[in-house]
Coordinates of C-alpha atoms in Angstrom, one line a residue:
Chain A
X1 CA -15.2 -28.1 -4.6
X2 CA -12.7 -29.0 -2.0
X3 CA -10.2 -28.5 -4.6
X4 CA -11.3 -25.4 -5.8
X5 CA -11.3 -23.0 -2.7
X6 CA -8.0 -24.3 -1.6
X7 CA -6.6 -22.6 -4.6
X8 CA -8.7 -19.8 -3.3
X9 CA -6.9 -20.0 -0.1
X10 CA -3.5 -20.5 -1.5
X11 CA -4.4 -16.9 -4.1
X12 CA -5.5 -15.4 -0.8
X13 CA -2.4 -16.7 1.6
X14 CA -0.4 -15.8 -1.5
X15 CA -0.8 -12.1 -2.5
X16 CA -1.4 -11.2 1.2
X17 CA 2.5 -12.9 1.8
X18 CA 3.7 -11.6 -0.5
X19 CA 2.6 -7.9 0.3
X20 CA 3.3 -8.6 3.8
X21 CA 5.9 -11.2 5.4
X22 CA 3.6 -10.7 8.3
X23 CA 0.2 -10.6 7.3
X24 CA -1.0 -14.4 8.0
X25 CA 0.0 -15.8 11.1
X26 CA -1.6 -18.6 10.0
X27 CA -4.4 -20.9 7.9
X28 CA -7.1 -23.1 9.1
X29 CA -9.1 -25.0 6.7
X30 CA -12.0 -26.7 7.1
X31 CA -14.7 -28.0 5.4
X32 CA -13.4 -26.1 2.8
X33 CA -13.5 -23.2 4.4
X34 CA -10.5 -21.1 4.6
X35 CA -9.3 -18.6 7.9
X36 CA -6.6 -15.9 7.4
X37 CA -5.4 -15.6 11.0
X38 CA -4.3 -12.0 10.4
X39 CA -2.0 -10.3 13.4
X40 CA -4.2 -7.5 14.2
X41 CA -1.4 -4.1 14.3
X42 CA -2.4 -5.4 10.6
X43 CA -5.9 -5.7 10.3
X44 CA -7.0 -2.8 8.5
X45 CA -4.2 -2.6 6.3
X46 CA -5.0 -6.0 5.1
X47 CA -8.2 -5.2 4.9
X48 CA -7.1 -2.8 2.5
X49 CA -5.5 -5.2 0.1
X50 CA -8.2 -7.8 0.4
X51 CA -10.5 -5.5 -1.0
X52 CA -8.6 -3.5 -3.9
X53 CA -5.4 -6.2 -4.7
X54 CA -6.6 -6.8 -8.3
X55 CA -6.8 -10.8 -7.8
X56 CA -8.5 -10.3 -4.7
X57 CA -11.2 -8.6 -5.0
X58 CA -13.7 -9.0 -2.3
X59 CA -15.6 -6.5 -2.9
X60 CA -18.6 -7.0 0.2
X61 CA -18.1 -7.4 3.9
X62 CA -21.0 -9.9 4.2
X63 CA -20.3 -10.4 8.1
X64 CA -18.2 -10.1 10.7
X65 CA -19.0 -11.1 14.5
X66 CA -16.7 -12.8 17.3
X67 CA -16.4 -16.0 19.0
X68 CA -15.6 -15.4 22.8
X69 CA -14.0 -18.6 24.2
X70 CA -13.6 -17.9 27.6
X71 CA -11.4 -19.1 30.2
X72 CA -9.0 -19.5 26.5
X73 CA -6.8 -16.8 26.6
X74 CA -6.8 -14.9 23.4
X75 CA -10.9 -15.5 24.2
X76 CA -12.1 -13.6 21.3
X77 CA -12.1 -14.2 17.8
X78 CA -13.1 -11.5 15.2
X79 CA -14.1 -13.1 12.2
X80 CA -14.8 -11.2 9.1
X81 CA -17.2 -12.2 6.2
X82 CA -15.8 -11.7 2.9
X83 CA -16.6 -12.1 -0.9
X84 CA -16.1 -11.4 -3.9
X85 CA -18.5 -10.6 -5.4
X86 CA -16.6 -10.8 -9.5
X87 CA -14.4 -13.9 -8.1
X88 CA -17.2 -16.3 -6.7
X89 CA -15.1 -16.3 -3.5
X90 CA -15.6 -16.4 0.3
X91 CA -12.7 -16.3 2.8
X92 CA -13.3 -15.7 6.4
X93 CA -9.9 -13.1 8.4
X94 CA -9.5 -13.5 11.8
X95 CA -8.0 -11.5 14.8
X96 CA -7.4 -13.1 18.2
X97 CA -7.8 -10.6 20.9
X98 CA -7.1 -11.0 24.9
X99 CA -10.0 -10.1 27.1
X100 CA -6.9 -7.3 28.9
X101 CA -7.3 -5.7 25.6
X102 CA -10.2 -6.1 23.8
X103 CA -9.3 -3.5 20.9
X104 CA -8.9 -3.6 17.3
X105 CA -8.4 -1.3 14.5
X106 CA -11.9 -0.7 12.5
X107 CA -12.9 -1.9 9.3
X108 CA -16.0 1.0 8.2
X109 CA -12.5 2.6 6.6
X110 CA -12.3 0.1 4.1
X111 CA -16.5 -1.8 3.7
X112 CA -18.8 0.8 5.7
X113 CA -21.1 -1.6 5.5
X114 CA -19.0 -3.1 9.0
X115 CA -20.0 0.3 11.4
X116 CA -23.1 -1.3 12.0
X117 CA -21.7 -5.2 12.8
X118 CA -19.1 -3.5 14.2
X119 CA -21.6 -2.0 16.0
X120 CA -23.1 -5.0 17.7
X121 CA -19.5 -6.5 18.1
X122 CA -19.6 -3.6 20.7
X123 CA -22.9 -4.1 22.3
X124 CA -22.7 -7.7 23.1
X125 CA -18.8 -8.6 23.3
X126 CA -17.1 -4.9 24.5
X127 CA -15.2 -4.8 21.7
X128 CA -14.2 -1.6 20.9
X129 CA -13.0 -0.5 16.8
X130 CA -10.3 2.1 16.9
X131 CA -11.9 4.7 14.4
X132 CA -15.4 3.8 14.6
X133 CA -17.0 6.7 13.9
X134 CA -20.4 6.2 15.0
X135 CA -19.3 3.2 18.2
X136 CA -22.7 3.2 20.3
X137 CA -25.1 0.1 21.5
X138 CA -26.8 -0.9 19.1
X139 CA -29.0 -3.6 19.7
X140 CA -28.9 -3.2 24.4
X141 CA -30.6 -0.1 25.3
X142 CA -27.7 2.4 26.2
X143 CA -27.3 2.5 30.5
X144 CA -27.3 -1.7 30.0
X145 CA -24.6 -3.3 32.4
X146 CA -22.1 -6.3 30.5
X147 CA -21.5 -7.3 27.1
X148 CA -24.2 -10.3 27.3
X149 CA -22.9 -12.7 24.7
X150 CA -19.4 -12.9 26.6
X151 CA -19.2 -16.6 28.0
X152 CA -19.3 -14.8 31.8
X153 CA -22.3 -13.6 31.7
X154 CA -25.2 -15.9 32.4
X155 CA -28.0 -17.2 30.0
X156 CA -30.6 -16.1 31.9
X157 CA -28.5 -12.5 33.0
X158 CA -28.2 -10.8 37.1
X159 CA -31.9 -10.1 37.3
X160 CA -33.0 -11.3 41.4
X161 CA -34.7 -15.0 40.4
X162 CA -35.6 -16.6 43.6
X163 CA -34.5 -19.8 44.0
X164 CA -36.4 -22.7 43.9
X165 CA -36.2 -22.8 46.8
X166 CA -38.2 -19.8 48.2
X167 CA -40.3 -20.5 45.4
X168 CA -41.0 -23.9 46.9
X169 CA -41.0 -21.6 50.8
X170 CA -43.8 -19.1 48.9
X171 CA -46.5 -21.5 47.5
X172 CA -46.1 -23.4 51.0
X173 CA -46.7 -20.4 52.8
X174 CA -50.2 -20.2 50.6
Chain B
X1 CA -32.0 8.5 24.2
X2 CA -30.5 8.4 21.2
X3 CA -29.5 12.6 19.7
X4 CA -29.3 13.7 16.9
X5 CA -26.3 16.2 15.5
X6 CA -28.2 18.9 13.7
X7 CA -26.8 19.3 10.1
X8 CA -27.4 22.5 9.1
X9 CA -28.0 24.9 11.6
X10 CA -30.9 24.0 14.5
X11 CA -33.4 26.7 13.9
X12 CA -34.1 25.9 10.3
X13 CA -34.4 22.6 11.0
X14 CA -36.8 20.2 13.3
X15 CA -36.1 16.4 14.8
X16 CA -39.3 13.7 14.4
X17 CA -39.4 10.6 16.2
X18 CA -41.2 8.6 13.4
X19 CA -41.7 5.0 15.5
X20 CA -41.0 2.7 17.6
X21 CA -44.5 2.4 17.3
X22 CA -45.7 3.5 13.5
X23 CA -47.9 1.6 10.6
X24 CA -45.2 1.6 7.9
X25 CA -42.3 0.2 10.3
X26 CA -43.0 -3.1 9.8
X27 CA -42.3 -3.9 13.3
X28 CA -40.8 -1.4 15.6
X29 CA -38.6 0.6 14.6
X30 CA -37.5 4.2 15.3
X31 CA -36.7 6.8 13.1
X32 CA -34.7 10.1 14.4
X33 CA -36.0 12.4 11.3
X34 CA -34.2 15.7 10.7
X35 CA -36.5 17.7 8.5
X36 CA -35.9 20.8 6.7
X37 CA -39.9 21.7 5.6
X38 CA -40.6 19.0 4.2
X39 CA -36.8 17.3 3.7
X40 CA -34.7 14.9 5.2
X41 CA -31.6 16.7 6.4
X42 CA -30.8 13.3 8.0
X43 CA -32.1 10.1 9.2
X44 CA -30.5 8.2 12.2
X45 CA -32.0 4.6 12.8
X46 CA -32.8 4.0 16.5
X47 CA -33.4 -0.7 16.9
X48 CA -33.0 -3.2 19.1
X49 CA -36.5 -3.3 20.7
X50 CA -37.5 -6.3 19.5
X51 CA -34.4 -7.4 21.0
X52 CA -34.5 -11.8 22.5
X53 CA -31.0 -12.5 23.2
X54 CA -31.6 -16.0 20.8
X55 CA -28.1 -15.7 19.8
X56 CA -27.4 -16.1 23.0
X57 CA -30.5 -18.8 23.8
X58 CA -28.6 -20.5 20.7
X59 CA -25.6 -21.4 22.9
X60 CA -27.6 -23.1 25.7
X61 CA -29.5 -25.6 23.5
X62 CA -27.9 -28.3 22.2
X63 CA -27.7 -28.1 18.1
X64 CA -31.0 -29.7 17.8
X65 CA -33.0 -27.9 19.9
X66 CA -31.8 -24.2 18.2
X67 CA -33.9 -25.4 15.6
X68 CA -37.4 -23.7 17.0
X69 CA -35.3 -20.6 18.0
X70 CA -34.2 -19.6 14.1
X71 CA -37.8 -19.7 12.9
X72 CA -39.0 -16.2 15.5
X73 CA -36.3 -14.8 13.8
X74 CA -37.9 -13.9 10.1
X75 CA -40.9 -14.9 10.6
X76 CA -41.9 -14.3 7.0
X77 CA -39.3 -16.7 6.2
X78 CA -38.6 -19.0 9.3
X79 CA -38.4 -22.3 6.6
X80 CA -35.3 -20.2 5.1
X81 CA -34.0 -19.2 8.6
X82 CA -34.1 -23.5 9.3
X83 CA -32.6 -24.5 6.4
X84 CA -30.0 -21.7 6.7
X85 CA -29.0 -23.6 10.3
X86 CA -29.6 -26.5 9.6
X87 CA -26.9 -26.0 6.5
X88 CA -24.4 -24.9 8.8
X89 CA -24.6 -27.7 11.0
X90 CA -24.6 -30.5 8.4
X91 CA -21.9 -28.6 7.4
X92 CA -20.3 -28.8 10.3
X93 CA -20.7 -32.6 11.2
X94 CA -20.2 -33.2 7.5
X95 CA -23.5 -34.5 6.7
X96 CA -24.4 -35.2 3.1
X97 CA -28.5 -35.4 2.6
X98 CA -30.1 -36.7 0.6
X99 CA -31.5 -35.8 -2.9
X100 CA -35.0 -36.4 -1.8
X101 CA -34.6 -33.4 1.1
X102 CA -32.9 -31.4 -0.6
X103 CA -35.6 -31.3 -3.4
X104 CA -38.4 -30.8 -0.4
X105 CA -36.1 -28.4 0.8
X106 CA -35.8 -26.5 -2.2
X107 CA -39.4 -26.6 -2.3
X108 CA -40.6 -25.7 1.0
X109 CA -38.3 -22.7 0.4
X110 CA -39.4 -21.4 -2.5
X111 CA -42.8 -21.4 -1.7
X112 CA -41.8 -19.2 1.8
X113 CA -40.0 -16.7 -0.7
X114 CA -43.4 -16.2 -2.5
X115 CA -45.2 -16.0 0.7
X116 CA -42.5 -13.5 2.0
X117 CA -42.7 -11.8 -1.2
X118 CA -47.0 -11.8 -1.3
X119 CA -46.7 -10.0 2.2
X120 CA -44.5 -7.5 0.8
X121 CA -45.9 -7.1 -1.7
X122 CA -49.2 -6.6 0.4
X123 CA -48.2 -4.5 3.2
X124 CA -45.6 -1.8 1.1
X125 CA -49.3 -1.2 -1.2
X126 CA -50.9 -0.1 2.0
X127 CA -48.3 2.2 2.8
X128 CA -48.8 3.6 -0.4
X129 CA -51.8 4.0 -0.2
X130 CA -53.2 1.0 -2.4
X131 CA -55.9 -0.7 0.1
X132 CA -56.6 -3.8 -2.5
X133 CA -53.5 -5.2 -3.2
X134 CA -53.2 -6.2 0.7
X135 CA -56.6 -8.0 0.2
X136 CA -55.4 -10.3 -3.2
X137 CA -51.6 -11.3 -1.5
X138 CA -52.7 -12.3 1.7
X139 CA -55.4 -14.6 0.1
X140 CA -52.8 -16.4 -1.9
X141 CA -50.6 -16.1 0.9
X142 CA -53.1 -18.4 2.7
X143 CA -53.1 -21.6 0.7
X144 CA -49.4 -21.1 0.6
X145 CA -49.4 -21.3 4.8
X146 CA -52.7 -24.7 4.1
X147 CA -49.3 -25.9 2.0
X148 CA -47.0 -25.4 5.5
X149 CA -49.8 -27.2 7.7
X150 CA -49.8 -29.8 5.6
X151 CA -46.6 -30.6 5.4
X152 CA -45.5 -29.7 9.7
X153 CA -48.8 -29.1 10.8
X154 CA -47.7 -25.8 11.4
X155 CA -48.2 -22.8 9.5
X156 CA -45.5 -20.2 10.4
X157 CA -43.6 -21.5 12.9
X158 CA -43.0 -24.9 11.2
X159 CA -39.2 -26.5 12.2
X160 CA -40.1 -28.5 9.5
X161 CA -35.8 -28.4 7.9
X162 CA -33.9 -30.6 10.3
X163 CA -30.5 -31.2 10.5
X164 CA -30.4 -34.0 8.0
X165 CA -33.0 -33.8 6.9
X166 CA -36.2 -32.6 6.8
X167 CA -38.7 -33.5 9.6
X168 CA -41.4 -36.2 8.0
X169 CA -42.1 -37.3 5.0
X170 CA -44.7 -35.5 1.9
X171 CA -48.3 -35.9 3.2
X172 CA -50.8 -38.0 1.5
X173 CA -52.8 -35.1 -1.1
X174 CA -49.6 -33.4 -1.4
X175 CA -48.6 -33.3 -4.9
X176 CA -52.7 -32.4 -5.8
X177 CA -52.4 -29.4 -3.1
X178 CA -48.8 -27.9 -4.6
X179 CA -50.3 -28.5 -8.0
X180 CA -53.4 -26.7 -7.8
X181 CA -51.3 -23.3 -6.5
X182 CA -49.1 -23.6 -9.4
X183 CA -52.5 -23.5 -11.8
X184 CA -53.8 -20.8 -10.1
X185 CA -50.9 -19.0 -8.9
X186 CA -49.8 -17.4 -11.6
X187 CA -53.4 -15.3 -13.5
X188 CA -53.2 -14.2 -9.5
X189 CA -49.8 -12.5 -10.5
X190 CA -51.7 -11.2 -13.1
X191 CA -54.1 -9.5 -10.9
X192 CA -51.5 -7.7 -8.4
X193 CA -50.0 -6.6 -12.0
X194 CA -52.8 -5.3 -13.1
X195 CA -53.6 -3.2 -10.1
X196 CA -49.8 -1.5 -9.9
X197 CA -47.5 -1.8 -12.4
X198 CA -49.2 0.3 -14.6
X199 CA -50.9 2.6 -12.1
X200 CA -50.2 6.3 -12.5
X201 CA -50.4 7.1 -9.1
X202 CA -47.8 3.7 -7.9
X203 CA -45.7 4.3 -11.0
X204 CA -45.7 8.1 -9.4
X205 CA -45.1 7.1 -5.1
X206 CA -42.2 4.4 -6.2
X207 CA -40.3 6.0 -9.0
X208 CA -37.5 7.2 -8.4
X209 CA -37.7 7.5 -4.9
X210 CA -34.7 6.0 -2.8
X211 CA -32.2 5.2 -5.2
X212 CA -28.9 4.0 -4.9
X213 CA -25.6 3.2 -6.9
X214 CA -24.6 -0.2 -6.9
X215 CA -21.0 1.0 -5.9
X216 CA -22.7 1.9 -2.3
X217 CA -24.9 -0.7 -2.5
X218 CA -22.2 -3.1 -2.5
X219 CA -20.0 -0.9 0.0
X220 CA -22.8 -0.7 2.4
X221 CA -23.0 -4.5 1.8
X222 CA -26.4 -4.6 0.5
X223 CA -27.5 -8.2 -1.1
X224 CA -30.8 -9.9 -2.6
X225 CA -33.7 -8.2 -4.4
X226 CA -32.4 -4.4 -3.1
X227 CA -28.8 -5.0 -4.7
X228 CA -30.3 -6.4 -7.6
X229 CA -32.4 -3.6 -8.7
X230 CA -28.9 -1.8 -8.7
X231 CA -27.6 -4.5 -11.6
X232 CA -25.7 -6.4 -9.6
X233 CA -26.8 -10.0 -10.0
X234 CA -25.8 -11.6 -6.9
X235 CA -27.8 -14.3 -6.1
X236 CA -26.5 -17.2 -3.6
X237 CA -28.3 -19.4 -5.6
X238 CA -27.0 -19.8 -8.7
X239 CA -23.3 -18.1 -7.2
X240 CA -23.2 -20.3 -4.1
X241 CA -25.4 -23.3 -5.1
X242 CA -26.6 -24.9 -1.5
X243 CA -29.3 -27.8 -1.7
X244 CA -28.6 -28.9 -5.0
X245 CA -29.4 -25.3 -7.0
X246 CA -26.9 -25.8 -9.7
X247 CA -29.8 -28.7 -11.0
X248 CA -32.8 -25.9 -11.1
X249 CA -32.9 -23.8 -14.2
X250 CA -34.3 -20.1 -12.8
X251 CA -32.8 -16.6 -14.2
X252 CA -32.1 -14.4 -11.7
X253 CA -34.0 -11.3 -12.7
X254 CA -31.9 -7.8 -12.3
X255 CA -32.4 -4.2 -13.2
X256 CA -30.4 -0.8 -13.1
X257 CA -33.1 1.9 -12.2
X258 CA -31.8 1.1 -9.2
X259 CA -35.3 2.6 -7.4
X260 CA -38.7 1.8 -6.0
X261 CA -40.7 0.7 -8.4
X262 CA -37.6 -1.6 -9.9
X263 CA -37.4 -3.5 -6.6
X264 CA -41.3 -3.8 -6.9
X265 CA -41.0 -5.2 -10.7
X266 CA -37.5 -7.2 -9.6
X267 CA -39.9 -8.9 -6.6
X268 CA -42.0 -9.6 -8.7
X269 CA -40.1 -11.1 -11.1
X270 CA -38.5 -13.4 -8.3
X271 CA -42.2 -14.6 -8.1
X272 CA -42.7 -15.9 -11.7
X273 CA -39.2 -17.9 -10.8
X274 CA -39.5 -18.6 -7.9
X275 CA -43.0 -21.0 -9.4
X276 CA -40.5 -22.1 -11.7
X277 CA -38.6 -23.7 -9.2
X278 CA -41.4 -25.4 -7.1
X279 CA -42.1 -26.8 -10.7
X280 CA -38.9 -28.5 -11.0
X281 CA -38.9 -29.5 -7.8
X282 CA -41.9 -31.3 -7.6
X283 CA -41.2 -33.1 -10.2
X284 CA -37.9 -34.0 -8.9
X285 CA -39.1 -35.1 -5.3
X286 CA -39.8 -39.1 -6.0
X287 CA -42.7 -40.7 -4.4
X288 CA -40.2 -42.7 -2.2
X289 CA -36.8 -42.0 -0.9
X290 CA -35.4 -41.1 2.6
X291 CA -36.0 -37.7 4.2
X292 CA -33.5 -37.8 6.1
X293 CA -29.5 -38.7 6.0
X294 CA -27.8 -41.7 8.0
X295 CA -26.4 -41.4 10.7
X296 CA -26.3 -42.7 14.0
X297 CA -26.2 -41.3 16.9
X298 CA -27.1 -37.6 15.5
X299 CA -30.2 -38.5 13.4
X300 CA -32.4 -39.4 15.3
X301 CA -33.3 -43.2 14.4
X302 CA -37.1 -44.5 13.1
X303 CA -39.4 -45.5 15.7
X304 CA -39.7 -48.8 14.3
X305 CA -36.4 -49.7 14.4
X306 CA -36.3 -48.8 17.5
X307 CA -38.5 -51.1 19.4
X308 CA -36.8 -53.9 17.7
X309 CA -33.2 -52.8 17.5
X310 CA -30.8 -52.3 21.3
X311 CA -28.8 -49.6 19.8
X312 CA -31.2 -47.5 18.1
X313 CA -33.1 -47.2 21.5
X314 CA -29.7 -45.9 23.0
X315 CA -29.3 -43.5 20.5
X316 CA -33.1 -42.9 20.1
X317 CA -32.1 -41.9 24.4
X318 CA -28.7 -40.1 24.0
X319 CA -29.9 -37.7 21.6
X320 CA -32.5 -36.8 23.0
X321 CA -30.7 -36.2 26.2
X322 CA -27.4 -35.4 25.3
X323 CA -27.5 -34.5 22.3
X324 CA -24.2 -34.9 19.7
X325 CA -21.2 -33.3 19.8
X326 CA -19.6 -32.3 16.6
X327 CA -15.1 -31.8 16.2
X328 CA -14.0 -28.6 16.9
X329 CA -14.4 -26.2 13.5
X330 CA -16.6 -23.7 12.9
X331 CA -18.2 -22.9 9.7
X332 CA -19.9 -20.4 8.0
X333 CA -23.1 -21.0 5.3
X334 CA -24.9 -18.1 3.4
X335 CA -28.5 -18.8 1.2
X336 CA -30.6 -16.1 -0.7
X337 CA -33.6 -15.5 1.6
X338 CA -36.0 -13.3 0.3
X339 CA -34.3 -10.5 2.0
X340 CA -30.9 -11.1 1.4
X341 CA -28.2 -12.8 1.6
X342 CA -29.1 -15.2 4.8
X343 CA -25.5 -16.7 7.0
X344 CA -24.6 -18.5 9.2
X345 CA -22.1 -18.9 11.3
X346 CA -21.8 -22.0 13.7
X347 CA -19.2 -22.5 16.2
X348 CA -18.4 -25.5 18.2
X349 CA -16.0 -26.2 20.9
X350 CA -16.5 -30.1 20.4
X351 CA -19.4 -30.0 23.2
X352 CA -23.3 -31.1 23.1
X353 CA -24.2 -26.8 22.7
X354 CA -23.0 -25.3 20.1
X355 CA -20.2 -22.5 21.4
X356 CA -21.2 -19.7 19.1
X357 CA -24.2 -19.6 17.1
X358 CA -24.3 -16.5 14.6
X359 CA -26.7 -15.0 12.0
X360 CA -26.3 -12.7 9.2
X361 CA -29.8 -10.9 8.8
X362 CA -29.9 -9.2 5.5
X363 CA -32.7 -7.1 7.3
X364 CA -30.0 -5.9 9.4
X365 CA -27.8 -5.0 7.2
X366 CA -29.6 -3.6 5.1
X367 CA -31.5 -1.6 6.9
X368 CA -28.2 0.5 7.8
X369 CA -28.4 1.6 4.3
X370 CA -31.9 3.6 4.8
X371 CA -29.9 7.2 6.2
X372 CA -28.0 7.0 2.8
X373 CA -31.8 6.2 0.6
X374 CA -33.4 8.9 2.2
X375 CA -31.5 11.5 3.4
X376 CA -32.4 14.5 0.7
X377 CA -35.6 13.7 -0.3
X378 CA -39.1 13.9 0.8
X379 CA -40.7 12.5 4.6
X380 CA -42.9 11.1 1.9
X381 CA -40.9 8.8 0.9
X382 CA -39.6 7.5 3.9
X383 CA -42.4 5.6 3.9
X384 CA -41.5 3.8 0.2
X385 CA -38.2 3.3 1.3
X386 CA -38.4 1.6 4.4
X387 CA -41.1 -1.0 2.1
X388 CA -39.0 -1.4 -0.3
X389 CA -35.5 -2.8 1.7
X390 CA -38.2 -5.1 3.0
X391 CA -37.6 -5.4 6.4
X392 CA -38.7 -7.7 9.5
X393 CA -37.9 -6.7 12.7
X394 CA -37.9 -9.5 14.3
X395 CA -34.7 -10.9 12.7
X396 CA -33.1 -7.3 12.7
X397 CA -33.2 -7.6 16.4
X398 CA -32.5 -11.4 17.6

C-alpha cells in the first residue's frame, strides 16, 4: 500500500515538475499520504494541470479546507484533496498563505464544486479567493464579525460572559 | 438578507422564499426561488441555520472527547461519523485495529446505512404524497435502533466506535437479534417496492425529474447514490477500501438515467447489498477476541488490569486527564456514508488536542448541485429534488 502510494506520488510530482520546474515547492509524505506544496501564484495552473493531464486525471475535487498555525508564519495552509476516479488515486495540494495577505486564486474555474468549499473557508478563516464568482459568507450570518476558525478567535466567542467571580457574587446576593 | 439577481427581468418573475421552516427541507434550509409562473428560473440555497461550530469545538477537546461531537453532525448516520473520525485519528497514530473490531464496525455501519436509507425513503415518499411508506419504514428502522441500543446502550447517539476499536464487546444474544432482523428485512424491502416501484403516481413524480449529467455531477463534486445513479461506479468501499471492506463480496449498484427514480432504485438496491454485507460480517465476527487495539497510553486499559497493575492505573489516569498526543502531521480518510463520500481531515501539532478537525460532509457538497437540478423545472419538483439528494441539515451546517 505504502509502495504504490509513493509511486503514485512520483507520478504527480514528476508530471508537475516536468510542466514547470518551480511548480512543486515541497513534497510531504506522511502515513502513506502525499501532500504537494504548490507556490501560491501557480495554484490555479497546477490545479488545471492535475485535472486535465492524461497521466493524472484528478477529475474530482473532494474537499478543500484550511489549517491555521497561528502564531507560526505563514500561518494558513489551504488544502485541496483531489481524487482521480479513473486512476483510483488521491493527492493533497497545499498552498501556504501569510496572515498579512491571505489571498489565493480560486480553483472554481477548474472544479465548479470548489464554490461552496471556498466560501466556507472564506467564511470561517477569512481567506479571499481571487476570481471566485460568489464570495459570500455561507454558514455564518452576513453581519458576523471575525472568522471563528482562526486560532486567535476564542472558542467561547466574544459574547459578554460573566466571570466566575461575578457569578459567585450574584449567587451570594440571592 | 440574501438577495436574488433577476435573470429574466423583474416584471415577469416573482421571488418565493421556501423555508427555512418547510417540512420538505428536512431541517432548516432556506431556498430563494425565482419563478416564472410555475417554472423555477433561479434557485439560491441559503444555509447555516444549524451551524453549531462542531469543528471549532473539536479543537478544544482531546482526541477521544471529540467522538461524541461527531455523532451529532449527521444524526441519521452517527456510527459512520464515529468511524470516519476514528479512522482518521488511527491513521494519524499509525494504529492497527483488531480484525474482530473491524468486522463489528462494518456490521454496524451497514445496519446504519439501511436505517438511514429507510428514513430517506419514508420521508421522501411523504414529501411526494405517499403517506403509508413512512410508517412501514420507521417500523423497520426501530428494529435497527433496538440492535444499536443492545450494543451500546443508546439508540441514536451511540458513540460506539472508539479510537482503536469499539466501545464494548457485543452483548449476549446479539447474533439472534441481528439474525432475526436479517430474516425479516428482505421481504420488507419487497413490501416497499410493491408500494412504490410500479406505482404510476410515484413514477410520474420521479421519472425524468432532476436530471444531471455524469460530467456535471463530477464537476460539482457530487458523490454517493446521486453520482452512481448517473452511471459513475464510485464507491469508497470498493475504490479505497477501509476497515477490511476488501474482504467482503458485494456489488455497487449503478444506473444511467440519473433522475429521481434512478436514485430511488439505487438506494433500494443498496439496502439489499447492505443486508448481504451484514450477513457476511456476522459470519466473520468470532465469539472471542479483542475489540480494541493494544496500545498503552492511547487505549484505556481494562478494568481488571487497573486493579492489579500500577502502569495500567497510571495510563488510565493520564488518558482521561491529559489525553494522548499523536506525532505532528495530517491525515485524511474518506468513507462511504449513506449520502456519499464522508471525509475527515485531522491535523496534529503534537499536542493532546487536535489542531484542526474538518469534515467533508457529503450533504453540504451535494446540496451545491441543487440549483443545477431544479432550474428550469416545475416548483412541485423542487421537493422531489431536495428529497432525492438526501441531505441532513445537521451535517450541512455542522
